[in-house]
Coordinates of C-alpha atoms in Angstrom, one line a residue:
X291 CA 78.1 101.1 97.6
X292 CA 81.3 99.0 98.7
X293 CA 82.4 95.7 98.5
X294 CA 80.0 93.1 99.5
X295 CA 81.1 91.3 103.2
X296 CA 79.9 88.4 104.4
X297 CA 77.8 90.0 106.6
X298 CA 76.2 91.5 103.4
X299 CA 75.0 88.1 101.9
X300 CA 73.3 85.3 103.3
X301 CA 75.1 81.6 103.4
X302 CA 72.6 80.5 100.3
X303 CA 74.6 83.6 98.1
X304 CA 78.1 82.6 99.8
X305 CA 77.7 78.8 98.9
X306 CA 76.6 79.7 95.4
X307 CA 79.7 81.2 94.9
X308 CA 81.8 78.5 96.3
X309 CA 79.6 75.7 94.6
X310 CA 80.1 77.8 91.5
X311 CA 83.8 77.4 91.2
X312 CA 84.3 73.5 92.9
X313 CA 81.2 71.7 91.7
X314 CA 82.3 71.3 88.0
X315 CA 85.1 69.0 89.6
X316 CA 83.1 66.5 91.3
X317 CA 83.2 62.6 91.5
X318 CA 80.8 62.1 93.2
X319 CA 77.8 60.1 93.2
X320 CA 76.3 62.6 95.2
X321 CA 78.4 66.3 95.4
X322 CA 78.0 68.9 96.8
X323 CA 74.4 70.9 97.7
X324 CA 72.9 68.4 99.5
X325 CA 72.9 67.2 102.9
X326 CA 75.9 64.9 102.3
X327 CA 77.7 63.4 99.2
X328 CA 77.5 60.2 98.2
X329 CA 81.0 58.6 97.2
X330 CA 82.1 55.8 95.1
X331 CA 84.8 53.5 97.3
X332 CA 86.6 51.4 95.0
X333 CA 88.1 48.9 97.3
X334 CA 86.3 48.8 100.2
X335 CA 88.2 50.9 102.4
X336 CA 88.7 54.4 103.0
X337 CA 91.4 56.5 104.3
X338 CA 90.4 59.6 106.2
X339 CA 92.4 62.5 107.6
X340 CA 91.4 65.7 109.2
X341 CA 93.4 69.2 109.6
X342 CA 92.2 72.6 110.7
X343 CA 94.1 76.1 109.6
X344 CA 93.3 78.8 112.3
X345 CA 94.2 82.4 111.6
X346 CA 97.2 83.2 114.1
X347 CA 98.6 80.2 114.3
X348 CA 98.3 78.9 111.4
X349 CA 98.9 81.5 108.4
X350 CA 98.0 85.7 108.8
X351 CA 96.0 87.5 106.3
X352 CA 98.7 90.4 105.8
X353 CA 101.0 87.5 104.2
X354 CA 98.7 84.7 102.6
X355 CA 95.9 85.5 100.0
X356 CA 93.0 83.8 100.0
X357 CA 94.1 81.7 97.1
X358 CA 97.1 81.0 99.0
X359 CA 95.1 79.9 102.0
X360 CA 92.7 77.5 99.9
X361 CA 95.8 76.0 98.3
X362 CA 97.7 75.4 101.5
X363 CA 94.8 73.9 103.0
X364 CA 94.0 71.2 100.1
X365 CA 98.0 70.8 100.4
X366 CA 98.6 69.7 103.5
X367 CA 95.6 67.4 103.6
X368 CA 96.1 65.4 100.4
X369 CA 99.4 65.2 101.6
X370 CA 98.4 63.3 104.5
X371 CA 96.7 60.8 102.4
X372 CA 99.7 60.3 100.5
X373 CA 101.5 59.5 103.4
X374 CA 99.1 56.6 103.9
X375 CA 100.2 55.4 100.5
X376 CA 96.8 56.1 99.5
X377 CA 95.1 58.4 96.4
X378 CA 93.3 61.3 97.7
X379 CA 89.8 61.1 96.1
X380 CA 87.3 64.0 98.0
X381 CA 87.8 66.7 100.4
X382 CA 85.1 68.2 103.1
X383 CA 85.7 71.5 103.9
X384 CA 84.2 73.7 107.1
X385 CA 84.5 77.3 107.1
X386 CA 84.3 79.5 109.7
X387 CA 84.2 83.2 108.7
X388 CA 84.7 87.4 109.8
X389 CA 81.5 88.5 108.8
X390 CA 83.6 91.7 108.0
X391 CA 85.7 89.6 105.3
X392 CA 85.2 90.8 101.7
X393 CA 82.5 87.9 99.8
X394 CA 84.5 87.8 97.2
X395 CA 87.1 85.8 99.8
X396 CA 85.4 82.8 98.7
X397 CA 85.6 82.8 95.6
X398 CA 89.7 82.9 95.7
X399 CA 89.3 80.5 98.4
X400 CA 87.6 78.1 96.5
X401 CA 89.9 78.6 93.7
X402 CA 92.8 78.1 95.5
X403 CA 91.6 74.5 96.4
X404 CA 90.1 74.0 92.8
X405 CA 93.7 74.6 91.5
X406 CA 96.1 72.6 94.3
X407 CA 93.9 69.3 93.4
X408 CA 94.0 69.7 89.8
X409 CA 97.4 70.1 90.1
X410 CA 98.4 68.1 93.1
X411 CA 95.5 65.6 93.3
X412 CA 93.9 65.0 89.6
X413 CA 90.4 63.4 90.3
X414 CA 90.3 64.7 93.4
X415 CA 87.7 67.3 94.2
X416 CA 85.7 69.0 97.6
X417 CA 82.4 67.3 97.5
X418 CA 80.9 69.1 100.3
X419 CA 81.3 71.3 103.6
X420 CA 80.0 73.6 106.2
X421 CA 80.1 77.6 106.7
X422 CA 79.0 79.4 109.5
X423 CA 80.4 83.1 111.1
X424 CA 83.3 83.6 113.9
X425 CA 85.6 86.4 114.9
X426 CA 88.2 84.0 114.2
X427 CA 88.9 82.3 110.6
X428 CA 89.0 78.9 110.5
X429 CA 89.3 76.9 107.7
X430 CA 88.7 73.0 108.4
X431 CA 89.1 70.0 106.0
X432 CA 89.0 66.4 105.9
X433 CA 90.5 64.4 103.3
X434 CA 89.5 61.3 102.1
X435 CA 91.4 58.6 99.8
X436 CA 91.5 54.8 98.7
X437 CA 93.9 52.4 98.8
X438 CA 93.6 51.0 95.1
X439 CA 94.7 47.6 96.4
X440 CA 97.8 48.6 98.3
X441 CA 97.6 48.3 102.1
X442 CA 98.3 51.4 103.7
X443 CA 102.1 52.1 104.8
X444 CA 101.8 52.8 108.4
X445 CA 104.6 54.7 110.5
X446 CA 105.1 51.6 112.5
X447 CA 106.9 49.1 110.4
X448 CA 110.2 50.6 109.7
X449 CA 112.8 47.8 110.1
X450 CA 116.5 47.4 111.1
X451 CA 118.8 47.7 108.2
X452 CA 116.2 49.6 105.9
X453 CA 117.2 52.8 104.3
X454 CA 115.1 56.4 105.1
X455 CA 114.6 58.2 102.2
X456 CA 113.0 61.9 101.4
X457 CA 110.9 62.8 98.4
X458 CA 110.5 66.6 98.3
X459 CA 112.3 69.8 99.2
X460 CA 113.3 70.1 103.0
X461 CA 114.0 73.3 104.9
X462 CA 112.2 76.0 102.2
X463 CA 109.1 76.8 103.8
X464 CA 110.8 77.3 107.2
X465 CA 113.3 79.2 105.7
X466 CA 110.1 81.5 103.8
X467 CA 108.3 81.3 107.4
X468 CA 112.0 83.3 108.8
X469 CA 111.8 85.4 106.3
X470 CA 108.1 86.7 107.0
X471 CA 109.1 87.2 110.8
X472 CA 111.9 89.1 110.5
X473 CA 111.0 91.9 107.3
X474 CA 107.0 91.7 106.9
X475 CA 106.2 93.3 110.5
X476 CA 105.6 96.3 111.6
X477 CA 107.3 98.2 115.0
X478 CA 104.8 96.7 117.2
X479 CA 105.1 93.5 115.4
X480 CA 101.8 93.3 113.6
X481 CA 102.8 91.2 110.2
X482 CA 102.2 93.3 107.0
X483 CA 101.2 92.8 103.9
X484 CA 104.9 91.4 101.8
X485 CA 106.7 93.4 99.0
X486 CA 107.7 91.2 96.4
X487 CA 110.0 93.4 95.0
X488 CA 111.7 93.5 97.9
X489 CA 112.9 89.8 97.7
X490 CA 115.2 87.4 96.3
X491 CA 114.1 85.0 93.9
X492 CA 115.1 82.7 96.1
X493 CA 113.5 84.2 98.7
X494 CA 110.1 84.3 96.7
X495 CA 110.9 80.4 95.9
X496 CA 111.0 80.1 100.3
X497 CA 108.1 82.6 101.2
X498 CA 106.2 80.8 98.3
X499 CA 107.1 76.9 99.4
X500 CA 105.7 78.3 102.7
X501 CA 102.4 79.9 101.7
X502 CA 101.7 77.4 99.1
X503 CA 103.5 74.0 99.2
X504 CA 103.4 71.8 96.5
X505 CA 104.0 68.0 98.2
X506 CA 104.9 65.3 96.1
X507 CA 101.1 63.3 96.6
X508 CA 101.7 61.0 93.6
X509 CA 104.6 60.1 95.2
X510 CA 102.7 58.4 98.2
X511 CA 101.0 55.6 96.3
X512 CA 104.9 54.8 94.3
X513 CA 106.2 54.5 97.8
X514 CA 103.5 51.8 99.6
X515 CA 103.7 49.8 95.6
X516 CA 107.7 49.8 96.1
X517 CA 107.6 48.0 99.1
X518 CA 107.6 50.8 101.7
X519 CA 107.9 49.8 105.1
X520 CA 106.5 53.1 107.2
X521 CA 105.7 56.6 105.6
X522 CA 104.6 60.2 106.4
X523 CA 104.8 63.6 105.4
X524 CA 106.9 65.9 106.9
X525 CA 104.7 68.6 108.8
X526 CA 106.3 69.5 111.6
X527 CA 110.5 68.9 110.8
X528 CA 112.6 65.9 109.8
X529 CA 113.7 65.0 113.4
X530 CA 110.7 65.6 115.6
X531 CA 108.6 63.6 112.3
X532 CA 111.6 60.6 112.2
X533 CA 111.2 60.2 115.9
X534 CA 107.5 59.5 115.5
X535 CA 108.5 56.6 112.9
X536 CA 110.9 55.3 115.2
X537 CA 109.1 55.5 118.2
X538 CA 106.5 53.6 116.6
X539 CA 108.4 51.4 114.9
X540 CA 110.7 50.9 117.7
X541 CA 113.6 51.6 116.6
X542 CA 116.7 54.4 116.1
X543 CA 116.6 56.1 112.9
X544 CA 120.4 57.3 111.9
X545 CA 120.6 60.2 109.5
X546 CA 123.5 60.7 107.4
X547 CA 123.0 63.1 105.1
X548 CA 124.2 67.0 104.8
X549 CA 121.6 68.5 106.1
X550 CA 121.4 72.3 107.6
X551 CA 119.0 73.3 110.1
X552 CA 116.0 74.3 108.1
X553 CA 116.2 71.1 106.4
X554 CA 116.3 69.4 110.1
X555 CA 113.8 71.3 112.2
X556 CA 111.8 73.7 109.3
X557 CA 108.1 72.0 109.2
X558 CA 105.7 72.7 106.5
X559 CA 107.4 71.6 103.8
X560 CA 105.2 68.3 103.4
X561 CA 107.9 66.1 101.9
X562 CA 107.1 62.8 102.1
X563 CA 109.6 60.6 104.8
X564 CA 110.0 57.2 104.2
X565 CA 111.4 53.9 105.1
X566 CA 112.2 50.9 102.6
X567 CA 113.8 47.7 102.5
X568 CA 117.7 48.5 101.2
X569 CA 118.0 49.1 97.7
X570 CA 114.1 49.5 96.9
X571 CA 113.4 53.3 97.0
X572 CA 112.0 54.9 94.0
X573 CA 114.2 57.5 91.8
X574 CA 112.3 60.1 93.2
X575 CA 113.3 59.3 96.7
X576 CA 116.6 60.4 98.0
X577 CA 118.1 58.6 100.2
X578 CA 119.2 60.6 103.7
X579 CA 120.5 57.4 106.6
X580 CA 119.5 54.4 108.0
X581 CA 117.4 52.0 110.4
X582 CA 119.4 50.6 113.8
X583 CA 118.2 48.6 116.2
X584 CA 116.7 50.7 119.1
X585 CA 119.5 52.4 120.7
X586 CA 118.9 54.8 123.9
X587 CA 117.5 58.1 121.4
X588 CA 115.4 58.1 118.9
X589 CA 117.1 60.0 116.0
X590 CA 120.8 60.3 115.6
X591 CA 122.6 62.6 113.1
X592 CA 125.7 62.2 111.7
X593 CA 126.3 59.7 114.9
X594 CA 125.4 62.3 117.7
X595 CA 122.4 62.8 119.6
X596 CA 120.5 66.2 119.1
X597 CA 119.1 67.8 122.4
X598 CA 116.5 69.7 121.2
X599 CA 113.1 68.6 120.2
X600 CA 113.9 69.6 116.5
X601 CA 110.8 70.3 114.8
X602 CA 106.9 72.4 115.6
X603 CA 104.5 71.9 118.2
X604 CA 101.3 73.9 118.3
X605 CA 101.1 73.7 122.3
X606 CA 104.7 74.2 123.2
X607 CA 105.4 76.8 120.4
X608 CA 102.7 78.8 119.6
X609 CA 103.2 82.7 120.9
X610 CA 100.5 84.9 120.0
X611 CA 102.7 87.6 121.2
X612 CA 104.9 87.2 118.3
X613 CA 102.1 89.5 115.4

């Protein structure tokens, strides 16, 4: 007899062995196994967030484990919270599933998320979900947080004369993302599974920032309680994710620093952008140009204007062509 597949078990047995490795973490009033969870909200308020990793688009099986993939997905989520200047406190997370998959993919699935909050998010655990069965795998999680008195630091209120300021690494997981593309597919250009003795270690440090990113969360609620003025994490490249701050804000955002392409237009990184009032960014935060006054672009660097649109999106980029 083989492995046991999804199609093998029934979603009691597959939720046991999720339940199994996340329930020990819980908050909640309520966790998970029943119909919803009941959750503690110290404050009053909540901040919510919701993001969705689809197989193709979003990550390939040939180069991202199913740890990997549980990790990533509690990363990028928490990291939205964060961004709000909020502490992540509970995640829900939807699974669609290959009934050919192996059922032991849960269980490194689950582990992957039970590891990126302990490490990423202490006190923050997935207090409930959904499964069911597609062709395509899905993963799909929303993040909840609390403001613990703060208000939340919206990407609207950078000012004139503030400073803009990164916490985390920029450019890494676009560079491991390149690196995938061009040596982990085959002739037809099918992605394959990735020999790490092949690499670098500092391509391992790249292919490993893309497939399971480690954003600065704490980071978020040191930013709104230094005076913050507009925050969010990078996602999808430090000029397409600056113009949304000064679009909203209404304003030009001029960066000065050194920065190389990755660093510009990689996403995926989840670094934390922000704006504060001069002088008032945290240790932590580096600081990378300046507020103007709205000028005819958006973003500037070093002065000039870039023509491209410097950074990810899903509609305009995605090729399934490309493995």
């Amino acid at each position: 007899m083989g492995e046991l597949r999804v199609r093998d078990v029934s979603e009691k047995d597959l939720l046991a062995r999720i339940l199994r490795v996340l329930s020990p973490a819980s908050r909640a009033e309520v966790g998970p196994g029943d119909d919803a969870a009941v959750l503690a909200v110290p404050g009053g308020r909540i901040v919510a967030t919701t993001d969705t990793l689809v197989h193709g688009p979003d990550f390939r099986l040939a180069w991202t484990s199913a740890y990997d993939l549980g990790y990533k997905a509690a990363a990028v989520n928490v990291a939205d919270v964060a961004a709000m200047g909020a502490r992540p406190t509970a995640l829900l997370v939807a699974l669609a599933l290959p009934e050919s998959l192996p059922a032991s993919f849960v269980d490194h699935l689950a582990t992957g998320f039970r590891d990126a909050l302990a490490e990423l998010a202490p006190g923050c655990a997935v207090e409930g979900g959904d499964l069911t069965v597609s062709d395509t795998l899905t993963v799909a999680v929303t993040a909840l947080g609390v403001l613990d008195g703060v208000e939340p630091v919206l990407r609207s209120g950078a000012r004139p004369g503030d400073e803009v300021a990164v916490a985390g690494e920029l450019g890494a997981a676009a560079r491991g993302l390149g690196i995938l593309f061009r040596r982990f597919r085959d002739a037809d250009g099918t992605p394959v599974v990735v020999s790490t003795d092949a690499l670098s270690p500092a391509e391992r440090h790249d292919i490993d920032a893309q497939l399971r990113p480690r954003p600065p969360v704490e980071l978020g609620v040191v930013a709104a309680r230094a005076g913050a003025t507009a925050l969010m994490d990078i996602s999808d490249g430090l000029l397409l994710d600056s113009s949304r701050i000064a679009d909203a804000s209404g304003v030009t955002i001029s960066l000065d620093a050194d920065l190389d392409d990755a660093a510009l237009t990689g996403g995926e990184d989840h670094a934390l952008l922000a704006c504060f009032p001069a002088g008032m960014a945290p240790p932590a935060f580096e600081v990378i140009g300046r507020v103007r006054e709205r000028g005819e672009t958006a973003v500037l660097v070093k002065g000039a204007v870039r023509e491209d649109r410097g950074g990810w999106d899903p509609y305009a980029d995605w090729d399934s062509t490309l493995g």
